[in-house]
Coordinates of C-alpha atoms in Angstrom, one line a residue:
X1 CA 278.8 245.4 145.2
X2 CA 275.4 246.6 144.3
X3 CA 272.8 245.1 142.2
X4 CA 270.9 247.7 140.1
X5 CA 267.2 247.4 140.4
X6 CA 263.7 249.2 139.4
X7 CA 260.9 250.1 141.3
X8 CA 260.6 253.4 140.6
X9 CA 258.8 255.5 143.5
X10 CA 260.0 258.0 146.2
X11 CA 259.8 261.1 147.9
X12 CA 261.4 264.6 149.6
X13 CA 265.1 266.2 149.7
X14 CA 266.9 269.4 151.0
X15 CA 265.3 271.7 148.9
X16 CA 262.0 270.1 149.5
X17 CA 262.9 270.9 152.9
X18 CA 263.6 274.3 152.5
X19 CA 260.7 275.0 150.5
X20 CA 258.4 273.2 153.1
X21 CA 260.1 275.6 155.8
X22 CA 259.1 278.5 153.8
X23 CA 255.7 277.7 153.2
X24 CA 255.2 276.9 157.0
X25 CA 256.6 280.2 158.2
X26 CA 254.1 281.6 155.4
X27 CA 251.0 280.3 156.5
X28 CA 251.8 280.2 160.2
X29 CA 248.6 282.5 161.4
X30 CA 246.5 280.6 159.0
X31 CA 247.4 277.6 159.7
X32 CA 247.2 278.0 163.5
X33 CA 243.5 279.8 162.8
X34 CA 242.4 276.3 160.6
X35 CA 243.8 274.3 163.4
X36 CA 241.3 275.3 165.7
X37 CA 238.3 275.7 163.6
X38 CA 238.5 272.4 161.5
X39 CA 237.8 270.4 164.3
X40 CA 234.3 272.0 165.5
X41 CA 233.3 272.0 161.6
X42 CA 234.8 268.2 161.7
X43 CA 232.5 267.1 164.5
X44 CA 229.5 269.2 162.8
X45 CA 230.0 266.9 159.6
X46 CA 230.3 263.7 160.7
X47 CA 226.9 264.3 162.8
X48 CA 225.1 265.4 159.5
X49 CA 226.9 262.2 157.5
X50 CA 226.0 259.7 160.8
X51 CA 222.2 261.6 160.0
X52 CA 222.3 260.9 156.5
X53 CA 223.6 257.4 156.9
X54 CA 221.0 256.5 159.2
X55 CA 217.6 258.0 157.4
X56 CA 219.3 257.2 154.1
X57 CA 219.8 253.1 155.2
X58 CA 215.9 253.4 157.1
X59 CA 214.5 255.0 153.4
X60 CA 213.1 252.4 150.9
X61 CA 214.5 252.6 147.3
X62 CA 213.7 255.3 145.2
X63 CA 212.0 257.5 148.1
X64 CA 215.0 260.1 149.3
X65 CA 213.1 262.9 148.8
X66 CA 213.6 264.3 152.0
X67 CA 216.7 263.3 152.5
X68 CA 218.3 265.5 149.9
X69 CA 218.6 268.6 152.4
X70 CA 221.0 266.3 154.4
X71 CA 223.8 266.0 151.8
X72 CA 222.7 269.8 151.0
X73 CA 223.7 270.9 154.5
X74 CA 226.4 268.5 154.4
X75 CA 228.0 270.7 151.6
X76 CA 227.3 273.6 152.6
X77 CA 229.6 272.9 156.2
X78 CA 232.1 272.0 154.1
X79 CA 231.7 274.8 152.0
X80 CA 232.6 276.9 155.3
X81 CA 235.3 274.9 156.4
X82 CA 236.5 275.6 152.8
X83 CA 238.6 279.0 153.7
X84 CA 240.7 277.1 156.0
X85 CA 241.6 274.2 155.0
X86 CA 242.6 275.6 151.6
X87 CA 244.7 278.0 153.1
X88 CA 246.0 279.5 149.2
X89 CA 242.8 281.1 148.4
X90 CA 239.1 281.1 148.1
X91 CA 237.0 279.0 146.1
X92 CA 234.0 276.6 145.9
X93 CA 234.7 273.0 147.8
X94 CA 233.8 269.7 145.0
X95 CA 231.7 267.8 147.3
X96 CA 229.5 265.6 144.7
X97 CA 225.7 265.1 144.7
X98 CA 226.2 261.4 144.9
X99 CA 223.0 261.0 146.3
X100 CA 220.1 261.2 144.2
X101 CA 216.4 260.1 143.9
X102 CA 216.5 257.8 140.9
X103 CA 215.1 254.9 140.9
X104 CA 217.6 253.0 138.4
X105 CA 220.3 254.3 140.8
X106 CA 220.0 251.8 143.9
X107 CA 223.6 250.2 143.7
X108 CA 225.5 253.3 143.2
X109 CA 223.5 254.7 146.4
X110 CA 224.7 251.5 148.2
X111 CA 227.9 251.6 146.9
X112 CA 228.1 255.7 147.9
X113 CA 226.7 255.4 151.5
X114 CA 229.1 252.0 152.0
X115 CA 232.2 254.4 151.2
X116 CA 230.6 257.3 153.7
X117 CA 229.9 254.9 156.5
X118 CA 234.0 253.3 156.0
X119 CA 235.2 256.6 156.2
X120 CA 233.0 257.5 159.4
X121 CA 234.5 254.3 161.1
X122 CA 238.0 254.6 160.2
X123 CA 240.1 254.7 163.0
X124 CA 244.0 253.8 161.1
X125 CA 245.7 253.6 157.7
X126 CA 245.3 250.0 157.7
X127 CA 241.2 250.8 157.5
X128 CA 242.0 254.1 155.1
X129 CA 243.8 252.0 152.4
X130 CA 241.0 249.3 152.7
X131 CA 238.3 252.5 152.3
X132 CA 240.8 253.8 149.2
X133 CA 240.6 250.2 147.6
X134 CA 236.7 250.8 148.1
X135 CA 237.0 253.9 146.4
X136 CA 239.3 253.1 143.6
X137 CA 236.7 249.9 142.8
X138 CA 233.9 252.0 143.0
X139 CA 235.0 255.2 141.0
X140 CA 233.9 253.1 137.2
X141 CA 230.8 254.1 136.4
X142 CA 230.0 257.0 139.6
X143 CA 230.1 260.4 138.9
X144 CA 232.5 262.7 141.6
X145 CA 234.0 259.9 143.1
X146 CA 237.3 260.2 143.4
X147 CA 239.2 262.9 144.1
X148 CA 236.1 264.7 145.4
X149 CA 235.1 262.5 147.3
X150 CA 237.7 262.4 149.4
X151 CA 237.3 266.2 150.5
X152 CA 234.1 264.5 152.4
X153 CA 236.4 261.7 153.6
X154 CA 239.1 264.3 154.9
X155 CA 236.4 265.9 157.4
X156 CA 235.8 262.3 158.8
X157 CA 239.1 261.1 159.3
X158 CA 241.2 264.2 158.7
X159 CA 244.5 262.5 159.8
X160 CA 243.7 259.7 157.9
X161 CA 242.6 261.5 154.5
X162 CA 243.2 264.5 152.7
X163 CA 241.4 266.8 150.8
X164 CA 242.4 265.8 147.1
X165 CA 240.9 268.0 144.8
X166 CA 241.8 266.8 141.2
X167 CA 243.8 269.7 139.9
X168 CA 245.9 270.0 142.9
X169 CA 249.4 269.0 142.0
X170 CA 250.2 270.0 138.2
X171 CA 253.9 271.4 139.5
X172 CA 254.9 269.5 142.7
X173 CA 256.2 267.1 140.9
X174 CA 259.8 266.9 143.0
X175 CA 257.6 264.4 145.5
X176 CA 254.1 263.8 143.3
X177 CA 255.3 262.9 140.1
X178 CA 253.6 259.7 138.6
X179 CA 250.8 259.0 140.8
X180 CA 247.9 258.4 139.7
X181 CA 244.5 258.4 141.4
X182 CA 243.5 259.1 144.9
X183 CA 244.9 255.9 146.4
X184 CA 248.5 256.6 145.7
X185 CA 248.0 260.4 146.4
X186 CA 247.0 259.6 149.9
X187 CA 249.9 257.0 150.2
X188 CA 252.7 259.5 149.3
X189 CA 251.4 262.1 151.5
X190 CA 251.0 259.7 153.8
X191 CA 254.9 258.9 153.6
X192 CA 256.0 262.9 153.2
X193 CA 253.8 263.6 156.5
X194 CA 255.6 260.8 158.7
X195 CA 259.1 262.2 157.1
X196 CA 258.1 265.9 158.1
X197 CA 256.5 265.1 161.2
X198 CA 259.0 267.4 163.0
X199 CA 258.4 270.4 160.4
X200 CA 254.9 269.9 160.0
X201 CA 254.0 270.1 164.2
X202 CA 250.5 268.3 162.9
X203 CA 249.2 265.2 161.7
X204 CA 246.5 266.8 160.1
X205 CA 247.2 266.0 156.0
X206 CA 245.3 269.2 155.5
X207 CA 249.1 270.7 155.7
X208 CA 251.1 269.2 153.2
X209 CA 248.2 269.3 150.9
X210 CA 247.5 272.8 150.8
X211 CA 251.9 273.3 150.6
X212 CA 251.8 271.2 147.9
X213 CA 248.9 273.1 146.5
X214 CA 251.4 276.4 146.8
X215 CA 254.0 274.7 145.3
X216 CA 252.4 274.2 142.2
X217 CA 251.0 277.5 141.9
X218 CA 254.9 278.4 142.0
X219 CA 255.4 275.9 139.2
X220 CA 259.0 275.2 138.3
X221 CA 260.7 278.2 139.5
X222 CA 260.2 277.2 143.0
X223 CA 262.9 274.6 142.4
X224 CA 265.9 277.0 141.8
X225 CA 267.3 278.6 144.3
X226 CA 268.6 282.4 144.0
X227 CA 271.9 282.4 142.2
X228 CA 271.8 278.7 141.8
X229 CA 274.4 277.2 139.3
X230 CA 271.8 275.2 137.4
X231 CA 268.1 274.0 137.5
X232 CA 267.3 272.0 140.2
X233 CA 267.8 268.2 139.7
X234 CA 266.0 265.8 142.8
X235 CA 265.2 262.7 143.3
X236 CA 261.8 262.3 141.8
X237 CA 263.9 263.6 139.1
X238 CA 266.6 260.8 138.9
X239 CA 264.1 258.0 139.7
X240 CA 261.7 258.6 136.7
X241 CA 264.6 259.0 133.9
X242 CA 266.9 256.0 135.6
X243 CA 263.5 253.5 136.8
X244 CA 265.7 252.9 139.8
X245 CA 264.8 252.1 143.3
X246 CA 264.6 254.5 145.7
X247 CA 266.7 252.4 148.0
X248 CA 269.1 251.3 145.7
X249 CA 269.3 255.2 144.9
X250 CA 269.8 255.7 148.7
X251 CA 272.0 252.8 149.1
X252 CA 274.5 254.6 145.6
X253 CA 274.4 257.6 147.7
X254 CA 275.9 256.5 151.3
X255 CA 278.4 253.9 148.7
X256 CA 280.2 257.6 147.3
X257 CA 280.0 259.4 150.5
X258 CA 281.9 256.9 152.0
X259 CA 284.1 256.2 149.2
X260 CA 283.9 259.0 147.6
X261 CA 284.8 256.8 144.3
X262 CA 282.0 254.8 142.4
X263 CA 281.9 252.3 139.5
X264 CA 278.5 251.6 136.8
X265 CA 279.6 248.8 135.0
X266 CA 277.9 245.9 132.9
X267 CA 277.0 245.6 129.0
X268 CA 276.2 247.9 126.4
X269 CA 273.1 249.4 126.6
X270 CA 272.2 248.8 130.4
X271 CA 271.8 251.8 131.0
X272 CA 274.7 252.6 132.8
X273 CA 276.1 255.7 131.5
X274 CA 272.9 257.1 131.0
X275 CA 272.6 256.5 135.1
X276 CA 276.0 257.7 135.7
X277 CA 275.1 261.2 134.2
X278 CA 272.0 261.8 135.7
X279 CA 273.4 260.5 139.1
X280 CA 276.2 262.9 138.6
X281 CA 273.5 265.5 138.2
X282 CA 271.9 264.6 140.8
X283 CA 274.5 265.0 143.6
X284 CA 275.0 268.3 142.6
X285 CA 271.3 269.3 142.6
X286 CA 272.0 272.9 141.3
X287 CA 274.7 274.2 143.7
X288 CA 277.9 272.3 142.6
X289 CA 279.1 271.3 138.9
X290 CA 280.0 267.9 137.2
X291 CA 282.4 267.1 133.9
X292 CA 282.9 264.7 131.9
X293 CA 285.0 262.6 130.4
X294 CA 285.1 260.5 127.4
X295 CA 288.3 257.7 128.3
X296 CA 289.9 256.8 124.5
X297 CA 293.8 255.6 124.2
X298 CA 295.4 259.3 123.9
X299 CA 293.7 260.3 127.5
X300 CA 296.5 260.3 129.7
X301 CA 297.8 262.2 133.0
X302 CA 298.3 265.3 131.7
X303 CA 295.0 265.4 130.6
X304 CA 293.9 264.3 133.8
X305 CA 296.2 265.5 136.8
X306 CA 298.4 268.1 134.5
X307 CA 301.9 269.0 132.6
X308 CA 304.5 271.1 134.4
X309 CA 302.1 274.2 135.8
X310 CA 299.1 273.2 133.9
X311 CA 296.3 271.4 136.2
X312 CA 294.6 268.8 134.3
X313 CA 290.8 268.2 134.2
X314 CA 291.1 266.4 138.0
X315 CA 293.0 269.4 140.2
X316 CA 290.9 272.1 137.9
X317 CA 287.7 271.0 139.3
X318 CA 289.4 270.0 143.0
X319 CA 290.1 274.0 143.0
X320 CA 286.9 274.5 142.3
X321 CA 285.4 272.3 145.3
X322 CA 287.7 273.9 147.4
X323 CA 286.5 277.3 146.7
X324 CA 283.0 275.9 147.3
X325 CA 282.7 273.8 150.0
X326 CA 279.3 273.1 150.4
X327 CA 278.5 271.8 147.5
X328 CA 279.3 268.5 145.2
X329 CA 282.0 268.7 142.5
X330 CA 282.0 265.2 140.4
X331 CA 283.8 264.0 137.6
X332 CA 282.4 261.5 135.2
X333 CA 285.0 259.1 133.6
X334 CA 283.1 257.4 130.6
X335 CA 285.0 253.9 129.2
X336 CA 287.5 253.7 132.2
X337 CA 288.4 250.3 131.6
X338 CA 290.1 252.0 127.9
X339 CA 292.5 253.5 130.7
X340 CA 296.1 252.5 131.6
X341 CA 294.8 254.0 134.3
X342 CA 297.6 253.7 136.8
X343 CA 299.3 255.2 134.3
X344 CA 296.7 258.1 133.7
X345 CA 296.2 258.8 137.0
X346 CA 299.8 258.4 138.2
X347 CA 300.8 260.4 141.8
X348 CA 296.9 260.9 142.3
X349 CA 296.7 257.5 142.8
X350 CA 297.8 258.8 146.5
X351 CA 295.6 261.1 147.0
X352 CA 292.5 258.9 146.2
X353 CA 293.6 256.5 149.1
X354 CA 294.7 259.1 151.3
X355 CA 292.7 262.8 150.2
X356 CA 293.2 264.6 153.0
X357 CA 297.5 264.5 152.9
X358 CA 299.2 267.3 150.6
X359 CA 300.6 266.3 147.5
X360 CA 302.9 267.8 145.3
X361 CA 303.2 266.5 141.4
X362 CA 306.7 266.0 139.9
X363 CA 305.7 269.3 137.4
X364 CA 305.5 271.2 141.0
X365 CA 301.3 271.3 141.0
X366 CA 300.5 271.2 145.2
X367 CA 297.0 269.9 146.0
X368 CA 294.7 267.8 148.0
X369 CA 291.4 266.4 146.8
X370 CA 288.8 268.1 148.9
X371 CA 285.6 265.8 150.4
X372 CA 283.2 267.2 148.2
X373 CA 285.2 266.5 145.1
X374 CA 283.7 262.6 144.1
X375 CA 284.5 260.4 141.1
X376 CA 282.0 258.2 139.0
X377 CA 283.2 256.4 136.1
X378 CA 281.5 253.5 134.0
X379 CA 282.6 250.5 132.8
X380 CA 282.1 247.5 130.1
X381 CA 284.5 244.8 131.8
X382 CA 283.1 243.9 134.8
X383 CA 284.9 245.2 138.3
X384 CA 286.0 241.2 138.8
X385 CA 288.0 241.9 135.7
X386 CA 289.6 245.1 136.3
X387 CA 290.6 243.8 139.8
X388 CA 293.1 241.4 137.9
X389 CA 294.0 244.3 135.5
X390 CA 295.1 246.7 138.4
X391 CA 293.9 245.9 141.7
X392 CA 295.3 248.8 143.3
X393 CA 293.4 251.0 141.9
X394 CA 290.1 249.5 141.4
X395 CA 290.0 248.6 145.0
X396 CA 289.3 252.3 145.9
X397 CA 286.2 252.2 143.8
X398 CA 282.5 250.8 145.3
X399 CA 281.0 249.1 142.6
X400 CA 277.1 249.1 141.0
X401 CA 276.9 246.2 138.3
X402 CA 273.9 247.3 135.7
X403 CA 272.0 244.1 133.4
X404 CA 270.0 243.9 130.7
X405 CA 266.2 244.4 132.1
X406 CA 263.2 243.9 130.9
X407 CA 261.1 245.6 132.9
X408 CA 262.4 248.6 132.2
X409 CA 262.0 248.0 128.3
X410 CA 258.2 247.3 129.2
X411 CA 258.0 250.9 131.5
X412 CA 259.2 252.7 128.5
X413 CA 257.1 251.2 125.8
X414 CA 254.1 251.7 128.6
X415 CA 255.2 255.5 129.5
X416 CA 255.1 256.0 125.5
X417 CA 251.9 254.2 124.9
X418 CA 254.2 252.2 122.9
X419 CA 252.2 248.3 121.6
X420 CA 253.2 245.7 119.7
X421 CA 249.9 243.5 118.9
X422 CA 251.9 241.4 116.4
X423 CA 254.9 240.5 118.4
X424 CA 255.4 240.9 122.3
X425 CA 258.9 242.6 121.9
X426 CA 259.9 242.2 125.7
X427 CA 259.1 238.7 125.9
X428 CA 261.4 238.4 122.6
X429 CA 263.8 240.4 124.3
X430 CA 264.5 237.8 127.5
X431 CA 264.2 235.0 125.5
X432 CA 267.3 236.4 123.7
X433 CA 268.8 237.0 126.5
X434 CA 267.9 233.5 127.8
X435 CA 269.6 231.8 124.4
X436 CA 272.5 233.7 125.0
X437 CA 273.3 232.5 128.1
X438 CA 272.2 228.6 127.3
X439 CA 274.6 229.0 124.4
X440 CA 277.5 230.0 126.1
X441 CA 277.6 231.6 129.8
X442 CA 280.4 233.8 129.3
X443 CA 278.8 235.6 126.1
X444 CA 277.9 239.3 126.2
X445 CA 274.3 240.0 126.8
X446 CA 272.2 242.5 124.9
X447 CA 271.2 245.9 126.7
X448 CA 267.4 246.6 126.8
X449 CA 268.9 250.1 125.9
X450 CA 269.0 249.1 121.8
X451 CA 265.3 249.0 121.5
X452 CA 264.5 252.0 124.1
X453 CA 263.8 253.7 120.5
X454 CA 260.9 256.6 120.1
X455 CA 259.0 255.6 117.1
X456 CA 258.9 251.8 116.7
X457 CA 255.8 249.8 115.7
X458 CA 254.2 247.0 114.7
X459 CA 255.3 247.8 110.7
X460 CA 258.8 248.7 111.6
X461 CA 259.9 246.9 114.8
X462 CA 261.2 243.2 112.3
X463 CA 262.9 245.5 110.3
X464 CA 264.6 247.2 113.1
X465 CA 265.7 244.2 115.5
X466 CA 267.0 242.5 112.5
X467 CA 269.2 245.8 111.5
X468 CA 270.0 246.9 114.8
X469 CA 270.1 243.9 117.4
X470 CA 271.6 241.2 115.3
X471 CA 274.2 243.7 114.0
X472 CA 274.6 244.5 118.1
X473 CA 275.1 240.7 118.4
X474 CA 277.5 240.1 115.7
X475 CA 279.9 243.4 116.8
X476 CA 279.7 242.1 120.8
X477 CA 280.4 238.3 119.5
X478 CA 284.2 237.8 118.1
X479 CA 283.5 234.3 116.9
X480 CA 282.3 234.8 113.0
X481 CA 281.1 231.2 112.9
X482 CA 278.6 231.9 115.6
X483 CA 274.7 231.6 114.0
X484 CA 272.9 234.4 114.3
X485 CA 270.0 233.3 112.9
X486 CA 268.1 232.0 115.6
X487 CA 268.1 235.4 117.4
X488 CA 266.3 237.3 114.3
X489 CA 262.7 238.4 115.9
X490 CA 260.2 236.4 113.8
X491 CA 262.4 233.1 115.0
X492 CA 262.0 234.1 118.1
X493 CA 258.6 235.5 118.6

């Protein structure tokens, strides 16, 4: 069984992949001509910065007159190492003037030259994400740090830093969605180079910047393949709309290829239909095709396998895998626990324990359910309880349980610049929770998904909760003598 969990950060997939192959085989001449030339222009550099950090640190304040043709020269190397390392096109290199002659000026020089001489020395990532914490700190309040700033970094230490101008990534957002500031740029590309290593044939971060550079002056087009069934769908994707982990993502993923059969349950509004359909999505990417299906009382097997000659919803889309091998087909049962589902599912109750053996329905229908045709379904009662029910079948399933979370409440009030100066509405939220539970273990909780609502504020959010979540409370509670009362938002703020 798997816990659900957020943390939401990731990166690269197949079609990242295949992109990234692209782009190498595009810029193969370039690149190789950069390769060679970077380093001379490297080693030119960092013998200008070590000259500037020495007559800079020997000057007295406010006297760097003649030191301003150092930084001047400085730029104007980079300016020429500028065609190959930005290997889409010309343009001017952002190097800031950081260095400047005014007298009221003498910590931001210190601060400046302290960066320059960290970047100089570094000699691992250990002492690049010390220099980035240096950065970040020092970016309040100075100019062209940042981004910029790292361009001069990048020729110091280029395995170590890359060039980050600040425009650079409006469309790659399949790996580089979310970050924010240099510090986690360099950290993702940090993590995309180590998982590329064998594509890229360089450590040298000038690469995946400058593909990533290409990939968002291809902007969203780049993610749909040529006759593609749908837009694509990746990770990045998944993880912002869910807030899941990456390795609970990872961990869903190798639980339905090896089952090929997986379960969301927990309350309502945990999010775990909403996960269910974008996960569905998401193993499809845009090659393969998902349904689904709403489970109420009048569902039933010939709806699902099929009457007489008639496949149901299960052996339409198991032709449809067949015909299409490559690709993910997956059905989405919403509400299975409304199911008989032993009776629903009848005969194909076989074929889910054994998929590769031929099976003929008593209405005649012969099929198998190919390995690329998987099965999600979500649930309110908990797996535990639909093991009693009908352990035969619910044994084929692996299992995700999804609870009520407050973090993710506080991501999507953050995401939508969402606050509440009058009532902290996520601390409200666990401490209902946290009642709940002292009152009685066994009664339902309530999902953070009620008050994932577009629009609330400080005027509206009272009137809301006590419409909305005590209503919740009183439908998931069967005991009508049960106080409510205590859970209204102004008793519990």
């Amino acid at each position: 069984m798997l816990e659900e969990q957020t943390n939401p950060s990731a990166t690269g997939l197949s079609r990242l992949e295949e992109l990234l192959e692209e782009f190498l085989a595009y810029t193969a001449e370039g690149r190789e001509r950069f390769l060679f030339t970077r380093h001379e222009v490297s080693r030119e550099v960092r013998e200008l910065t070590e000259d500037l950090l020495g007559a800079a640190e020997a000057a007295p304040a406010g006297e760097l007159d003649g030191l301003l043709a150092i930084p001047e020269q400085a730029r104007r190397k980079l300016a020429s190492a500028e065609a190959f390392y930005r290997l889409w096109g010309p343009g001017e290199l952002p190097v800031p003037a950081l260095l400047g002659n005014e007298p009221i000026f003498p910590e931001r020089r210190r601060r400046v030259l302290a960066l320059l001489r960290s970047g100089l020395d570094c000699q691992s990532r250990e002492e690049g994400a010390e220099v980035l914490d240096r950065l970040v700190e020092a970016c309040e309040g100075i100019p062209g740090l940042g981004y910029d700033f790292t361009c001069w970094l990048y020729l110091l230490a280029p395995t170590i830093f890359p060039p980050l101008p600040a425009d650079l990534f409006p469309g790659a957002t399949e790996v580089l969605s979310g970050v924010s500031g240099p510090k986690e740029t360099v950290r993702r590309l940090w993590a995309f180079g180590d998982k590329h290593a064998l594509l890229l044939e360089t450590d040298d971060l000038v690469v995946p910047t400058a593909f990533f550079a290409w990939l968002s002056a291809r902007g969203a087009a780049a993610w749909s393949r040529p006759q593609a069934s749908g837009p694509y769908y990746g990770l990045e994707q998944l993880i912002h709309e869910t807030m899941l982990a990456p390795a609970f993502v990872e961990r869903l993923v190798r639980e339905i290829q090896s089952s090929r059969m997986l379960l969301f349950t927990g309350g309502s509004g945990t999010g775990k239909t909403h996960t269910a359909l974008r996960f569905a999505r998401y193993l499809v990417r845009d090659q393969g095709a998902y349904q689904v299906v709403r489970a109420h009382r009048g569902l039933g097997y010939a709806e699902l396998v099929g009457r007489h000659s008639t496949p149901g919803v299960v052996l339409q889309l198991a032709a449809a895998a067949r015909h299409a091998p490559g690709r993910s087909h997956v059905l989405l049962i919403d509400g299975i626990d409304r199911l008989d589902l032993e009776s629903a599912l009848g005969d194909l109750l076989f074929s889910c324990e054994y998929p590769e053996e031929p099976l003929t329905t008593v209405g005649g229908l012969q099929f198998t359910l190919p390995p690329n045709l998987l099965l999600l379904a979500t649930s309110r009662r908990s797996w535990e309880e639909l093991l009693l029910d009908c352990y035969e079948v619910y044994r084929l399933f692996s299992h995700a349980r999804f609870s009520p979370d407050p973090l993710k409440l506080a991501e999507f009030f953050n995401r939508r610049g969402m606050v509440f100066k009058s009532v902290d509405v996520v601390h409200c939220f666990r401490k209902l929770n946290r009642l709940l539970q002292e009152r009685n273990p066994t009664l339902p909780q309530v999902g953070h998904g009620y008050l994932m609502v577009e629009g609330l504020t400080d005027g509206n959010v009272a009137t809301y909760w006590d419409t909305y979540i005590v209503s919740c409370l009183r439908s998931l509670i069967a005991d009508p003598k049960f106080d409510l009362e205590p859970f209204r938002l102004a008793r519990l703020a």
